[in-house]
C-alpha cells in the first residue's frame, strides 16, 4: 500500500499537468491542489509503513481518497484527462474512466482495513 501512494504522490510532482487537467474547474489553483494531494499521498504512504502511525495514516488516506473522488468523477463526466489512446480505442478509454470510480471504493476499503487493523496484522 505504501509504495502505491508514495509513487502516485511523486508523480504529482514529476508530471503535474495530467493531474491538473482533472481538477474540477470550480476549484481554484489546480497546480497547488495537485502538489498538496501529492504531498499528502507521500506522507500518508510513508505513514502506513510505521506501526505507530499506520492507523492514523490509513484514516488519512481514506479522507484523501474521498477528497479527490470529485476529480475522478470530473475526469469521467467531462473527459477532463484527455484521451491519450488512438481514436479506435476511445470506447475502451471511456470505460476505464468509469471503472476507475468503483476502484476508488476498493482503495478506500483497503485503507479502512489498515485503519482498523492492529499494526502487526496490516503488514
mmCIF file of C-alpha atoms in Angstrom:
data_model
loop_
_atom_site.group_PDB
_atom_site.id
_atom_site.type_symbol
_atom_site.label_atom_id
_atom_site.label_comp_id
_atom_site.label_asym_id
_atom_site.label_seq_id
_atom_site.Cartn_x
_atom_site.Cartn_y
_atom_site.Cartn_z
ATOM 1 C CA UNK A 1 0.000 0.000 0.000
ATOM 2 C CA UNK A 2 2.791 2.386 0.881
ATOM 3 C CA UNK A 3 4.540 2.015 -2.469
ATOM 4 C CA UNK A 4 1.303 2.733 -4.348
ATOM 5 C CA UNK A 5 0.705 6.042 -2.594
ATOM 6 C CA UNK A 6 4.304 7.211 -2.456
ATOM 7 C CA UNK A 7 4.723 6.517 -6.184
ATOM 8 C CA UNK A 8 1.451 8.276 -7.012
ATOM 9 C CA UNK A 9 2.445 11.224 -4.848
ATOM 10 C CA UNK A 10 5.832 11.551 -6.520
ATOM 11 C CA UNK A 11 4.096 11.521 -9.933
ATOM 12 C CA UNK A 12 2.121 14.594 -8.839
ATOM 13 C CA UNK A 13 5.438 16.480 -8.739
ATOM 14 C CA UNK A 14 7.135 14.895 -11.749
ATOM 15 C CA UNK A 15 4.158 15.245 -14.110
ATOM 16 C CA UNK A 16 1.573 17.628 -12.621
ATOM 17 C CA UNK A 17 -0.209 18.578 -15.873
ATOM 18 C CA UNK A 18 -2.330 15.406 -16.231
ATOM 19 C CA UNK A 19 -3.436 15.778 -12.613
ATOM 20 C CA UNK A 20 -4.203 19.479 -13.110
ATOM 21 C CA UNK A 21 -6.498 18.663 -16.033
ATOM 22 C CA UNK A 22 -8.767 16.520 -13.856
ATOM 23 C CA UNK A 23 -9.157 19.056 -11.027
ATOM 24 C CA UNK A 24 -12.749 20.292 -11.301
ATOM 25 C CA UNK A 25 -12.717 23.739 -12.873
ATOM 26 C CA UNK A 26 -14.807 25.051 -9.987
ATOM 27 C CA UNK A 27 -11.804 24.653 -7.676
ATOM 28 C CA UNK A 28 -9.088 27.304 -7.524
ATOM 29 C CA UNK A 29 -5.329 26.831 -8.008
ATOM 30 C CA UNK A 30 -5.199 23.386 -9.678
ATOM 31 C CA UNK A 31 -1.381 23.156 -9.520
ATOM 32 C CA UNK A 32 -1.380 23.899 -5.781
ATOM 33 C CA UNK A 33 -4.088 21.273 -5.218
ATOM 34 C CA UNK A 34 -2.101 18.724 -7.226
ATOM 35 C CA UNK A 35 1.024 19.394 -5.183
ATOM 36 C CA UNK A 36 -0.922 19.341 -1.916
ATOM 37 C CA UNK A 37 -2.552 16.000 -2.735
ATOM 38 C CA UNK A 38 0.796 14.600 -3.900
ATOM 39 C CA UNK A 39 2.459 15.661 -0.665
ATOM 40 C CA UNK A 40 -0.386 14.097 1.314
ATOM 41 C CA UNK A 41 -0.064 10.827 -0.627
ATOM 42 C CA UNK A 42 3.660 10.677 0.043
ATOM 43 C CA UNK A 43 3.345 11.498 3.748
ATOM 44 C CA UNK A 44 0.436 9.129 4.343
ATOM 45 C CA UNK A 45 2.033 6.409 2.216
ATOM 46 C CA UNK A 46 5.158 6.568 4.373
ATOM 47 C CA UNK A 47 2.975 6.770 7.483
ATOM 48 C CA UNK A 48 1.326 3.393 6.824
ATOM 49 C CA UNK A 49 4.781 1.797 6.986
ATOM 50 C CA UNK A 50 5.324 2.905 10.582
ATOM 51 C CA UNK A 51 3.357 0.822 13.103
ATOM 52 C CA UNK A 52 2.905 3.826 15.393
ATOM 53 C CA UNK A 53 1.312 5.969 12.669
ATOM 54 C CA UNK A 54 -0.250 3.256 10.486
ATOM 55 C CA UNK A 55 -3.834 3.631 11.675
ATOM 56 C CA UNK A 56 -3.872 7.430 11.559
ATOM 57 C CA UNK A 57 -2.192 7.458 8.160
ATOM 58 C CA UNK A 58 -4.655 4.916 6.787
ATOM 59 C CA UNK A 59 -7.551 7.033 8.067
ATOM 60 C CA UNK A 60 -5.901 9.997 6.363
ATOM 61 C CA UNK A 61 -5.780 8.020 3.118
ATOM 62 C CA UNK A 62 -9.493 7.290 3.404
ATOM 63 C CA UNK A 63 -10.154 11.020 3.773
ATOM 64 C CA UNK A 64 -7.778 11.857 0.930
ATOM 65 C CA UNK A 65 -9.424 9.331 -1.387
ATOM 66 C CA UNK A 66 -12.817 10.819 -0.564
ATOM 67 C CA UNK A 67 -11.460 14.329 -1.171
ATOM 68 C CA UNK A 68 -10.045 13.509 -4.611
ATOM 69 C CA UNK A 69 -13.070 11.487 -5.733
ATOM 70 C CA UNK A 70 -14.648 14.556 -7.399
ATOM 71 C CA UNK A 71 -11.580 14.780 -9.652
ATOM 72 C CA UNK A 72 -12.164 11.189 -10.772
ATOM 73 C CA UNK A 73 -15.841 11.913 -11.411
ATOM 74 C CA UNK A 74 -14.830 15.062 -13.291
ATOM 75 C CA UNK A 75 -12.450 13.013 -15.399
ATOM 76 C CA UNK A 76 -15.214 10.565 -16.346
ATOM 77 C CA UNK A 77 -18.034 13.072 -16.859
ATOM 78 C CA UNK A 78 -16.116 15.847 -18.598
ATOM 79 C CA UNK A 79 -13.390 13.684 -20.138
ATOM 80 C CA UNK A 80 -11.053 16.120 -18.422
ATOM 81 C CA UNK A 81 -7.997 13.888 -18.634
ATOM 82 C CA UNK A 82 -7.767 13.896 -22.395
ATOM 83 C CA UNK A 83 -7.707 10.548 -24.151
ATOM 84 C CA UNK A 84 -4.088 9.517 -24.772
ATOM 85 C CA UNK A 85 -5.152 6.441 -26.789
ATOM 86 C CA UNK A 86 -5.771 6.181 -30.540
ATOM 87 C CA UNK A 87 -9.287 7.050 -31.693
ATOM 88 C CA UNK A 88 -10.174 3.389 -32.265
ATOM 89 C CA UNK A 89 -9.651 2.756 -28.511
ATOM 90 C CA UNK A 90 -11.862 5.652 -27.382
ATOM 91 C CA UNK A 91 -14.556 3.322 -26.039
ATOM 92 C CA UNK A 92 -12.008 1.388 -24.003
ATOM 93 C CA UNK A 93 -10.649 4.605 -22.554
ATOM 94 C CA UNK A 94 -14.144 5.844 -21.640
ATOM 95 C CA UNK A 95 -14.952 2.514 -19.975
ATOM 96 C CA UNK A 96 -11.728 2.694 -17.961
ATOM 97 C CA UNK A 97 -12.680 6.153 -16.680
ATOM 98 C CA UNK A 98 -15.985 4.832 -15.371
ATOM 99 C CA UNK A 99 -14.438 1.642 -13.966
ATOM 100 C CA UNK A 100 -11.974 3.798 -12.048
ATOM 101 C CA UNK A 101 -14.822 5.116 -9.874
ATOM 102 C CA UNK A 102 -15.638 1.796 -8.155
ATOM 103 C CA UNK A 103 -11.898 1.103 -7.957
ATOM 104 C CA UNK A 104 -11.708 4.169 -5.724
ATOM 105 C CA UNK A 105 -14.153 2.382 -3.421
ATOM 106 C CA UNK A 106 -11.842 -0.632 -3.260
ATOM 107 C CA UNK A 107 -8.893 1.619 -2.397
ATOM 108 C CA UNK A 108 -10.954 3.211 0.368
ATOM 109 C CA UNK A 109 -11.863 -0.238 1.709
ATOM 110 C CA UNK A 110 -8.211 -1.283 1.644
ATOM 111 C CA UNK A 111 -7.144 1.834 3.550
ATOM 112 C CA UNK A 112 -10.021 1.353 6.011
ATOM 113 C CA UNK A 113 -8.823 -2.213 6.639
ATOM 114 C CA UNK A 114 -5.396 -0.777 7.508
ATOM 115 C CA UNK A 115 -7.039 1.834 9.728
ATOM 116 C CA UNK A 116 -8.879 -0.807 11.716
ATOM 117 C CA UNK A 117 -6.175 -3.472 11.836
ATOM 118 C CA UNK A 118 -3.629 -3.911 14.581
ATOM 119 C CA UNK A 119 -0.210 -2.704 13.359
ATOM 120 C CA UNK A 120 1.104 -6.265 13.149
ATOM 121 C CA UNK A 121 -1.977 -7.510 11.239
ATOM 122 C CA UNK A 122 -1.804 -4.960 8.430
ATOM 123 C CA UNK A 123 1.635 -5.934 7.122
#
